[in-house]
Amino acid sequence: MAEFSSPAALIAACKATREAGYTKLDAYTPYPIEEVWEAIGHHRSKLPLIVLAGGLAGATAGFLLQYWASVIEYPLNIGGRPLNSWVAFIVPTFETTILFAAFSAVLGMFALNGLPRPYHPVFNVKNFSAASRDSYFLMIGTNDPQFDSEKTRSLLESLGAKEVSEVAE
Amino acid sequence: MSQGPDTLMGKPPVVAPGHTSGSVTDKISSIVLERTPRWWWVGFGIAFLLVQLLLLSLTKLVLEGTGIWGLNIPVGWGFAIINFVWWIGIGHAGTLISAILLLLRQDWRTSINRFAEAMTLFAVACAGIFPLIHVGRPWLAYWLLPYPNTMGLWPQFRSPLIWDVFAVTTYALVSLLFWYVGLIPDLATLRDRSRRKWKKIVYGFGAMGWRGSAVHWHNYEVAYLLLAGLATPLVVSVHTVVSFDFAVGQIAGWHATIFPPYFVAGAIFAGFAMVLTLAIPLRAAFNLQDFITLRHIQNMAKVMLATGLIVAYGYMVEIFMAFYSGNQYEEFMLLNRIGGPYKYHWWALLLCNVLAPQILWIRAVRSRPWIVFLAAMFVNVGMWLERFVIVVTSLHRDFLPSSWGMYSGTFWDWATFVGTIGLFLALLFLFLRFLPMISIFEMRTILPEAKRPKESSS
C-alpha cells in the first residue's frame, strides 16, 4: 500500500505498476477519478443490468397488482366500461417501475461493492483516514503473481510514493 | 468546465480560488464537527416551538375532527390541499438541482445540491402530513394502500387520488435514497475526521464501511447517474399527477389540459425560490461565500425568472381559454377570479408571481443576494396564493348559484400550516448541525487540482 500526495502521481503509478505486470490493484481516492479506474484496468459495471431488471420487475408487479385487483379480485362495473382500463393503470405502473429500479440501483451498488462492511484491513494503514480528505492510495494485493515484498516496495518507492506500508490481512 | 470562457464573460467562479481538497473538507466538516453556534440554538428553539403548535393542532384535529377547519360544502378542499401542493412543489427544485442539472453536467449545482435535496425531503414530509390528516380519520389512512384486507376492498386504481399515493410515496422514497447515497462518502469523511468515539461510531454506521476504493467509486458513480436518470422523469410525473387531482375533475378552473406543464413549471419556480430563501441566509451565517458564490445566486435567479415566465404563460392561457372555449361557466369562473370576492388574492398573486420576478432581468439585481432573497420571498407567497386561488375560487361558486358559498381559514388552519413551516425549519436546523450541508466529495471534483490530471493525460 502506497500513499501519494496528488492524483496525477497516483494515475502515473497505476499505469507504471500495470506495465510492470501487476494485476491485483486497487486505489483509494477522496473523490471518483475516472482515469484511476481505467488505469487499474477493470471491467464494466454490472449495475445497469441490475437496474434494468429491477425496473422491469417493478413495471410487471405494478401492472399485475392493478390488473388483479380491478379485473379479477374486485371488478366494479361502471356503465359497462372495460375492467382492464390499462391507460389509467399506466401512472401507478410508471411509479412502481421507478421505485423498484431505484431500490435495485442502491442495493445493487451495495452488493457489488460488498457493503456494508464496517471493518476492512486497509483501515489499519497509518494515515488511511486521509483517503477521505486529500490523500491518494494505491494497493497491490499480496495474491498478485508478481508480488514480492522487497521488489514491490522498491517499485512503489521509485514511483514517488510518500509512504509504503504493508497491510496485514 | 474550462475556466477561460467564464472569466472572459465576467462570471464569478463556482468555487473561490485558492481552495484545495483539504481546505474544502476542513471547512465543510468543521460546520458539523465544531461547537454549536449560539444562533443555531435560537433558530432551532423557535422552530421547535412551532413544531409544538403543529402537534397541538394535530391533537385537536384527531380529537374533534375536520370541523375545526374552515372546510364546508361547497369548498371541501381548503388549506390542507393548498398546503400539500405548495410543499410538494417546493420539494421539486431539490430533485431538479440534484438530478437534472447533474445529467446536464452543470457543475455549479455541486455546492447547493445536498441541502436542496434535504429541503426536498423535509418539504415532502410536510406535504405528506396534509392529505393524511385531510382524510378525516387519519388513523385509517393506510386504507389508501393496496393490501389484502378482511373487508375485501381494493383501491380504485383509475382515480388520480390513488395515483397521487403512488407518486408521492415513490417520490419520498427515491428522494431519500438519492440523498443517502450522496451522503455515504461524506459520512466516511466525517467518520475519519471526528475525534469523539461515539461520533465515529454513528457516522461509521451511516458510511457502511465506505473506503473510497476505485472499484467502489465506479459502481457508485454508475448508481448515482442511474438514480439521477430515474429521478428526472419521476419529478415531472409527481407534479403532473398532483395536477391531475384537479384537471381530471370537472370544475371550471380545474378542468384544463394546460395544468400538468403549468404545475411542473410552478413547482420548479416555487422550489428555486425556496432554495434561494434558504441559501442566501445560510451562506452568510456559515461564511460559505467561497462555495455558494454569486454565480449560484445568479443562475438560480435566472432559473426562477425563466420558470416564472412559463407560469405567467400558464395564467395567460387560462384567461384566453376561458373566453375561447365559449363556455359560460369557464368565463364566469375567470371574471369571478378577477373581480369576485377573492379578487385581492388574484391580483396579489399576479404581483408576486408575475411582476416581482421581472426585476431579475437586471444583472445588477441578480448580483445583490438580498434583493434576490426579497424576490424569492414574493414568489413563496405568490405560489401559496396561486394554489389558494385555484382551489378556493374554483370551488366556491360552481354551476348553481344556489350552492355558492364563501371560505376562509380558521385559527387551526393557520396553526397547522405555520406548524409545518416550523417542522420544516426544525428538520433543516438538525440537518445543518449533524450532516454536511454541502457535498464534500463533489466539491473536491470541481477544484482546479482535480482538473489537472485530465489535461495532462489527454
XYZ file of C-alpha atoms in Angstrom:
627
model
C 0.000 0.000 0.000
C 1.498 3.268 -1.118
C 0.392 6.788 -0.331
C 0.642 9.534 -2.942
C 0.019 13.226 -2.473
C -1.539 14.104 -5.823
C -3.993 12.470 -8.219
C -1.518 12.823 -11.103
C 1.126 10.865 -9.179
C -1.406 8.149 -8.398
C -2.507 7.811 -12.014
C 1.116 7.612 -13.174
C 1.813 4.981 -10.516
C -1.250 2.949 -11.549
C -0.078 2.918 -15.148
C 3.511 2.064 -14.191
C 2.515 -0.852 -11.950
C 0.213 -2.180 -14.661
C 3.103 -2.067 -17.107
C 5.278 -3.882 -14.583
C 2.739 -6.725 -14.818
C 0.737 -6.339 -11.635
C -2.957 -7.164 -11.935
C -4.381 -7.232 -8.404
C -4.583 -3.490 -7.952
C -6.919 -1.211 -6.112
C -6.762 2.508 -5.426
C -8.317 4.653 -2.708
C -9.177 8.247 -3.506
C -11.192 11.022 -1.846
C -13.338 11.502 -4.944
C -14.073 9.500 -8.096
C -11.253 9.723 -10.659
C -12.118 8.005 -13.893
C -8.509 7.681 -15.071
C -7.540 5.714 -11.983
C -10.270 3.214 -12.585
C -9.244 2.922 -16.225
C -5.545 2.656 -15.363
C -6.268 -0.205 -12.962
C -7.993 -1.985 -15.808
C -11.334 -3.180 -14.504
C -14.386 -4.296 -16.395
C -17.673 -2.568 -16.946
C -20.045 -2.326 -14.020
C -22.895 -4.830 -13.955
C -25.122 -2.302 -12.261
C -27.081 -1.056 -15.321
C -28.332 -4.594 -15.982
C -29.432 -4.981 -12.365
C -31.326 -1.705 -12.562
C -32.960 -2.712 -15.843
C -34.106 -5.978 -14.278
C -35.397 -4.103 -11.234
C -37.308 -1.652 -13.417
C -38.916 -4.410 -15.480
C -39.857 -6.286 -12.307
C -41.405 -3.085 -10.928
C -43.404 -2.483 -14.095
C -44.703 -6.049 -14.145
C -45.532 -6.106 -10.449
C -47.243 -2.705 -10.574
C -49.384 -3.529 -13.576
C -50.316 -7.035 -12.403
C -51.309 -5.687 -8.977
C -53.769 -3.288 -10.580
C -54.988 -5.800 -13.135
C -55.581 -8.416 -10.486
C -57.328 -6.019 -8.097
C -59.500 -4.304 -10.724
C -60.343 -7.207 -13.043
C -60.150 -10.418 -11.017
C -60.491 -9.722 -7.310
C -62.761 -6.670 -7.155
C -64.405 -5.953 -10.527
C -66.597 -2.844 -10.496
C -68.934 -2.450 -13.453
C -69.277 1.284 -14.020
C -71.551 1.904 -17.006
C -70.146 -1.114 -18.838
C -66.665 0.366 -19.142
C -63.832 -2.113 -19.640
C -62.423 -3.568 -16.451
C -58.907 -3.682 -17.813
C -58.634 0.086 -18.296
C -54.912 -0.142 -18.830
C -54.461 3.518 -19.732
C -55.382 4.542 -16.203
C -53.062 1.891 -14.787
C -50.015 3.365 -16.516
C -49.442 6.049 -13.901
C -49.011 3.706 -10.886
C -47.105 1.281 -13.155
C -44.673 4.053 -14.010
C -44.205 4.908 -10.343
C -43.533 1.296 -9.307
C -41.063 0.961 -12.189
C -39.071 3.911 -10.882
C -39.369 2.719 -7.295
C -38.085 -0.793 -7.972
C -35.352 0.462 -10.307
C -34.136 2.999 -7.738
C -34.019 0.402 -4.986
C -32.158 -2.045 -7.213
C -29.667 0.712 -8.113
C -28.867 1.381 -4.467
C -28.981 -2.193 -3.174
C -27.156 -3.403 -6.294
C -24.414 -0.841 -5.707
C -24.037 -2.046 -2.114
C -23.988 -5.684 -3.190
C -21.390 -5.153 -5.930
C -19.215 -3.164 -3.547
C -19.585 -5.663 -0.725
C -21.009 -3.037 1.605
C -21.896 -2.680 4.416
C -18.534 -3.827 5.689
C -17.627 -1.968 8.871
C -14.127 -3.476 9.175
C -11.523 -3.809 6.484
C -7.763 -4.361 6.883
C -6.931 -1.167 4.941
C -8.319 0.902 7.804
C -5.229 -0.156 9.796
C -2.895 1.678 7.437
C -1.318 4.684 9.062
C -2.858 7.899 7.749
C -5.544 5.998 5.783
C -8.155 8.354 7.213
C -6.689 10.937 4.813
C -8.051 8.861 1.917
C -11.353 10.586 2.617
C -9.670 14.004 2.667
C -6.772 14.695 0.324
C -4.564 11.624 0.009
C -4.377 9.017 -2.728
C -3.505 5.361 -2.106
C -2.515 2.526 -4.379
C -2.743 -1.047 -3.134
C -1.126 -4.115 -4.666
C -2.636 -7.386 -3.480
C -0.287 -9.964 -1.937
C -2.061 -12.600 -4.047
C -0.678 -10.968 -7.186
C 1.617 -13.384 -9.077
C 4.197 -10.599 -9.468
C 4.127 -9.758 -5.792
C 7.406 -9.777 -3.942
C 7.683 -7.881 -0.704
C 11.045 -6.237 -1.453
C 10.665 -5.609 -5.191
C 7.129 -4.242 -4.917
C 8.181 -1.895 -2.170
C 11.093 -0.501 -4.139
C 8.941 -0.150 -7.261
C 6.353 1.876 -5.351
C 9.039 3.987 -3.740
C 10.610 4.694 -7.120
C 7.213 5.970 -8.327
C 7.332 8.760 -5.771
C 5.197 7.293 -3.003
C 5.174 9.335 0.180
C 4.979 6.232 2.311
C 4.777 2.488 1.591
C 3.343 0.115 4.149
C 2.207 -3.494 4.330
C -1.378 -4.287 5.249
C -1.867 -7.307 7.469
C -4.789 -9.454 6.439
C -15.651 23.018 -17.360
C -12.963 25.359 -18.566
C -12.136 28.440 -16.569
C -11.329 30.533 -19.652
C -14.652 31.499 -21.252
C -16.278 32.085 -17.878
C -13.737 34.598 -16.731
C -13.910 36.278 -20.125
C -17.674 36.606 -19.727
C -17.101 38.165 -16.312
C -18.936 35.386 -14.470
C -17.981 34.751 -10.854
C -16.317 31.334 -10.303
C -18.125 28.263 -8.932
C -15.566 27.963 -6.121
C -13.480 30.843 -4.862
C -9.835 30.472 -5.940
C -7.218 29.103 -3.566
C -9.118 26.131 -2.204
C -7.658 22.622 -2.071
C -9.180 19.238 -1.408
C -8.032 19.514 2.205
C -9.349 23.016 2.847
C -12.740 22.227 1.337
C -13.018 19.140 3.526
C -11.996 21.011 6.655
C -14.284 23.956 6.049
C -17.443 21.928 5.408
C -16.866 19.244 8.011
C -15.997 21.837 10.649
C -19.592 23.129 10.489
C -20.697 19.719 11.703
C -17.827 18.811 13.993
C -17.130 22.081 15.826
C -19.127 23.656 18.651
C -22.733 24.628 18.059
C -23.071 28.370 17.364
C -25.424 30.274 19.638
C -27.751 31.459 16.850
C -28.371 27.805 15.970
C -29.997 27.295 19.371
C -32.136 30.409 18.906
C -33.285 29.340 15.438
C -33.861 25.748 16.419
C -35.710 26.877 19.554
C -38.182 28.988 17.564
C -38.713 26.188 15.040
C -39.179 23.701 17.864
C -41.900 25.871 19.447
C -43.728 25.925 16.108
C -43.479 22.117 15.981
C -45.326 22.095 19.309
C -48.028 24.235 17.686
C -48.287 21.614 14.929
C -48.598 18.805 17.464
C -51.265 20.760 19.328
C -53.261 21.357 16.119
C -52.984 17.709 15.119
C -54.125 16.565 18.552
C -57.084 18.915 18.414
C -57.879 17.610 14.918
C -57.791 13.959 15.973
C -59.995 14.686 18.995
C -62.605 16.840 17.258
C -62.370 16.161 13.520
C -62.015 18.320 10.436
C -64.812 20.594 11.700
C -62.145 22.705 13.397
C -61.086 23.842 9.924
C -62.953 26.258 7.678
C -63.939 23.466 5.284
C -67.553 23.112 4.282
C -69.588 22.491 1.167
C -69.083 23.939 -1.456
C -65.406 24.407 -0.552
C -64.462 20.898 0.521
C -60.795 21.310 -0.327
C -59.161 24.095 1.620
C -55.876 24.687 3.365
C -54.963 21.024 3.505
C -54.794 20.702 -0.271
C -53.341 24.185 -0.794
C -50.543 23.443 1.651
C -49.990 19.958 0.247
C -49.468 21.291 -3.273
C -47.371 24.199 -2.001
C -44.994 21.973 -0.048
C -44.643 19.295 -2.664
C -43.925 21.926 -5.297
C -41.145 23.344 -3.138
C -39.615 19.904 -2.961
C -39.258 19.687 -6.718
C -36.343 22.101 -7.027
C -34.195 19.816 -4.886
C -34.622 16.917 -7.273
C -34.240 19.180 -10.254
C -30.934 20.544 -8.967
C -29.578 17.173 -7.938
C -30.799 15.053 -10.847
C -31.482 17.122 -13.947
C -28.572 19.509 -13.516
C -26.312 16.501 -12.860
C -27.361 14.926 -16.143
C -26.852 18.245 -17.900
C -23.348 18.435 -16.334
C -23.947 21.821 -14.731
C -21.140 21.816 -12.216
C -22.479 24.824 -10.330
C -25.100 22.507 -8.837
C -22.457 20.834 -6.688
C -22.441 23.156 -3.719
C -26.202 23.523 -3.479
C -27.476 20.037 -4.270
C -27.069 18.489 -0.823
C -29.182 20.964 1.095
C -31.600 21.294 -1.808
C -32.156 17.521 -1.551
C -32.597 17.823 2.207
C -35.098 20.594 1.532
C -36.945 18.220 -0.815
C -37.169 15.522 1.822
C -38.406 17.847 4.536
C -40.864 19.575 2.211
C -42.262 16.202 1.129
C -42.553 15.207 4.795
C -44.574 18.389 5.467
C -46.630 17.839 2.315
C -47.377 14.241 3.259
C -48.998 15.285 6.532
C -51.820 17.158 4.802
C -53.570 14.515 2.700
C -53.241 12.111 5.622
C -54.963 14.424 8.082
C -57.442 15.560 5.437
C -58.947 12.076 5.134
C -60.759 12.819 8.367
C -59.801 9.670 10.219
C -56.014 9.740 9.876
C -55.591 6.507 11.832
C -57.209 4.730 8.868
C -55.038 6.424 6.235
C -53.387 3.083 5.486
C -56.603 2.132 3.682
C -55.161 4.069 0.758
C -52.609 1.321 0.189
C -53.438 -1.809 -1.779
C -53.246 -4.743 0.609
C -55.452 -7.806 1.163
C -57.925 -6.966 3.889
C -60.878 -8.535 5.681
C -63.261 -6.032 4.065
C -62.420 -7.495 0.663
C -61.869 -3.993 -0.758
C -59.247 -2.660 -3.152
C -58.319 0.924 -4.046
C -59.790 2.447 -7.205
C -56.756 2.496 -9.475
C -58.499 4.725 -12.009
C -58.567 7.646 -9.573
C -55.904 10.378 -9.643
C -56.022 10.402 -5.856
C -54.650 6.849 -5.779
C -52.094 7.818 -8.440
C -51.050 10.524 -6.019
C -50.497 7.965 -3.271
C -48.164 6.028 -5.565
C -46.433 9.116 -6.955
C -45.805 10.835 -3.641
C -44.715 7.649 -1.832
C -42.298 6.799 -4.637
C -41.045 10.353 -4.699
C -40.378 10.417 -0.959
C -38.559 7.063 -1.017
C -36.476 7.788 -4.120
C -35.519 11.236 -2.781
C -34.419 9.599 0.450
C -32.320 7.017 -1.410
C -30.746 9.648 -3.630
C -29.879 11.813 -0.675
C -28.472 8.934 1.350
C -26.349 7.586 -1.492
C -24.916 11.066 -1.981
C -24.118 11.243 1.723
C -22.193 7.959 2.042
C -18.704 9.203 1.038
C -19.167 12.319 3.148
C -20.241 10.268 6.137
C -16.972 8.353 5.682
C -15.121 11.687 5.744
C -16.897 12.674 8.950
C -16.134 9.241 10.435
C -12.437 9.743 9.678
C -12.362 13.310 10.899
C -14.370 13.277 14.109
C -12.400 12.979 17.335
C -15.091 11.625 19.637
C -15.530 7.864 19.707
C -19.359 7.915 19.638
C -19.373 10.243 16.654
C -17.013 7.904 14.815
C -19.379 5.018 15.532
C -22.540 6.864 14.486
C -21.058 8.272 11.273
C -19.334 4.938 10.668
C -22.697 3.184 10.706
C -24.014 5.625 8.155
C -20.942 5.282 5.959
C -21.358 1.489 5.825
C -17.620 0.956 5.699
C -17.033 3.195 2.690
C -13.309 3.344 1.937
C -13.102 5.109 -1.409
C -11.825 2.180 -3.444
C -11.610 2.801 -7.194
C -13.920 -0.135 -7.915
C -16.425 1.182 -5.382
C -16.280 4.650 -6.861
C -17.004 3.265 -10.286
C -20.114 1.346 -9.208
C -21.081 4.327 -7.096
C -20.927 6.761 -9.990
C -22.967 4.424 -12.172
C -25.560 4.077 -9.406
C -25.694 7.824 -8.853
C -26.147 8.592 -12.538
C -28.847 5.946 -12.887
C -30.656 7.338 -9.854
C -30.494 10.796 -11.404
C -31.872 9.379 -14.648
C -34.714 7.739 -12.734
C -35.466 10.763 -10.584
C -35.763 13.094 -13.579
C -38.935 11.597 -15.110
C -40.181 10.906 -11.601
C -40.125 14.545 -10.564
C -42.029 15.524 -13.688
C -44.571 12.761 -13.079
C -45.184 13.733 -9.465
C -46.430 17.233 -10.089
C -48.236 16.080 -13.213
C -50.165 13.620 -11.070
C -50.799 16.352 -8.497
C -52.241 18.499 -11.285
C -54.426 15.533 -12.361
C -56.083 15.724 -8.929
C -57.557 18.939 -10.276
C -57.560 18.552 -14.047
C -59.468 15.249 -14.048
C -62.258 16.908 -12.050
C -64.951 18.789 -13.958
C -64.973 22.034 -12.005
C -64.440 25.128 -14.162
C -60.940 26.425 -13.415
C -59.603 22.909 -12.795
C -60.573 21.047 -15.950
C -57.723 22.261 -18.160
C -55.106 20.481 -20.254
C -52.515 23.195 -19.506
C -52.390 22.024 -15.887
C -49.587 19.413 -15.976
C -46.869 21.569 -17.625
C -48.020 24.666 -15.791
C -47.926 22.866 -12.444
C -44.485 21.379 -13.087
C -43.095 24.801 -14.029
C -44.805 26.310 -10.990
C -43.248 23.661 -8.765
C -39.744 24.393 -10.029
C -40.420 28.120 -9.722
C -41.540 27.731 -6.106
C -38.715 25.333 -5.331
C -35.964 27.607 -6.636
C -37.500 30.447 -4.660
C -37.241 28.308 -1.520
C -33.659 27.218 -2.289
C -32.727 30.899 -2.621
C -34.640 31.731 0.558
C -32.512 29.170 2.395
C -29.186 29.579 0.594
C -28.811 33.335 0.962
C -29.051 33.456 4.781
C -27.066 30.207 5.151
C -24.055 31.371 3.179
C -23.972 34.496 5.302
C -24.406 32.598 8.577
C -21.736 29.955 7.894
C -19.374 32.185 5.853
C -19.787 29.956 2.831
C -19.426 32.734 0.245
C -16.454 30.791 -1.172
C -18.613 27.788 -2.042
C -22.051 29.271 -2.644
C -20.807 32.084 -4.829
C -22.636 34.853 -6.654
C -22.589 32.517 -9.647
C -25.010 30.203 -7.873
C -27.300 33.021 -6.807
C -27.333 34.430 -10.339
C -28.002 31.088 -12.006
C -30.797 30.232 -9.611
C -32.298 33.677 -10.121
C -32.262 33.029 -13.876
C -33.970 29.653 -13.491
C -36.555 31.299 -11.251
C -37.161 34.022 -13.821
C -37.491 31.525 -16.687
C -39.895 29.202 -14.862
C -41.793 32.261 -13.647
C -42.358 33.243 -17.267
C -43.719 29.755 -18.021
C -46.085 30.149 -15.090
C -47.148 33.569 -16.372
C -47.802 31.932 -19.730
C -49.977 29.393 -17.906
C -52.043 32.212 -16.406
C -52.387 33.772 -19.849
C -53.606 30.524 -21.383
C -56.121 30.140 -18.568
C -57.510 33.592 -19.310
C -57.500 33.003 -23.054
C -59.151 29.569 -22.836
C -61.885 30.860 -20.545
C -63.126 33.083 -23.355
C -62.045 30.998 -26.339
C -63.916 27.941 -25.022
C -67.187 29.848 -25.191
C -68.206 28.032 -22.035
C -70.221 30.308 -19.765
C -69.025 28.584 -16.576
C -65.357 28.946 -17.554
C -65.942 32.586 -18.437
C -67.739 33.254 -15.172
C -65.013 31.495 -13.184
C -62.436 33.836 -14.662
C -64.420 37.048 -14.180
C -65.122 35.880 -10.642
C -61.380 35.500 -10.026
C -60.624 38.966 -11.376
C -63.478 40.849 -9.762
C -65.182 38.474 -7.336
C -64.905 38.287 -3.555
C -61.376 36.825 -3.791
C -60.111 39.444 -6.230
C -57.381 40.676 -3.877
C -55.893 37.191 -3.756
C -55.796 37.043 -7.541
C -54.224 40.467 -8.006
C -51.728 39.810 -5.211
C -50.857 36.561 -6.963
C -50.090 38.414 -10.187
C -47.998 40.948 -8.288
C -45.969 38.235 -6.518
C -45.545 35.677 -9.304
C -45.545 37.716 -12.489
C -44.495 41.262 -11.673
C -41.989 40.861 -8.814
C -39.642 38.344 -10.525
C -39.239 40.665 -13.530
C -36.617 42.704 -11.638
C -34.341 39.667 -12.074
C -33.834 40.648 -15.702
C -31.348 43.228 -14.440
C -27.857 41.832 -13.906
C -27.090 44.275 -11.106
C -30.129 42.985 -9.209
C -29.086 39.343 -9.656
C -25.706 40.197 -8.128
C -27.279 41.513 -4.928
C -28.260 38.475 -2.876
C -30.623 40.296 -0.548
C -32.728 41.711 -3.386
C -32.870 38.229 -4.927
C -33.922 36.993 -1.481
C -36.740 39.529 -1.422
C -37.922 38.465 -4.894
C -37.826 34.822 -3.736
C -39.973 35.685 -0.720
C -42.524 37.278 -3.053
C -42.583 34.050 -5.059
C -43.008 31.901 -1.931
C -46.086 33.913 -1.006
C -47.292 34.109 -4.601
C -47.175 30.362 -5.130
C -49.212 29.782 -1.987
C -51.760 32.323 -3.237
C -51.820 30.590 -6.619
C -52.940 27.334 -5.044
C -55.441 29.237 -2.894
C -56.922 30.861 -5.986
C -57.053 27.563 -7.905
C -58.631 25.599 -5.052
C -60.963 28.146 -3.488
C -62.181 30.416 -6.284
C -62.975 27.442 -8.491
C -64.999 25.677 -5.824
C -66.809 28.465 -4.037
C -69.019 29.467 -6.974
C -69.681 26.485 -9.208
C -72.517 25.713 -11.611
C -75.558 26.528 -9.449
C -75.792 29.921 -7.723
C -77.962 28.274 -5.049
C -74.924 26.306 -3.862
C -72.481 29.194 -3.717
C -70.593 29.919 -0.527
C -67.503 31.510 0.974
C -64.395 30.054 2.526
C -61.750 31.261 4.930
C -59.168 29.511 7.068
C -59.746 29.257 10.809
C -57.182 29.654 13.556
C -56.477 25.905 13.412
C -55.988 26.009 9.646
C -53.310 28.642 10.090
C -51.842 26.912 13.149
C -51.383 23.665 11.200
C -49.815 25.499 8.275
C -47.434 27.551 10.425
C -46.702 24.385 12.389
C -45.490 22.589 9.270
C -43.220 25.545 8.488
C -41.827 25.007 11.981
C -41.348 21.302 11.322
C -39.567 22.090 8.056
C -37.217 24.575 9.748
C -36.580 22.304 12.730
C -35.590 19.412 10.469
C -33.421 21.769 8.451
C -31.621 23.045 11.560
C -30.938 19.472 12.696
C -29.639 18.608 9.235
C -27.273 21.612 9.212
C -25.884 20.611 12.584
C -25.389 16.883 12.031
C -24.730 16.352 8.334
C -22.524 18.156 5.814
C -24.745 20.726 4.089
C -22.503 20.773 1.013
C -21.402 17.603 -0.729
C -17.716 17.420 0.205
C -16.578 14.805 -2.279
C -18.313 16.504 -5.189
C -16.718 19.820 -4.205
C -13.333 18.094 -4.459
C -14.086 17.086 -8.049
C -14.685 20.665 -9.207
C -11.486 22.054 -7.698
C -8.740 23.089 -10.106
C -6.409 20.406 -8.677
C -8.851 17.711 -9.792
C -8.829 19.069 -13.350
C -5.093 18.782 -13.804
C -4.742 15.012 -14.345
C -7.324 15.065 -17.109
C -5.448 17.728 -19.036
C -2.068 16.037 -18.602
C -3.330 12.585 -19.608
C -5.138 13.674 -22.749
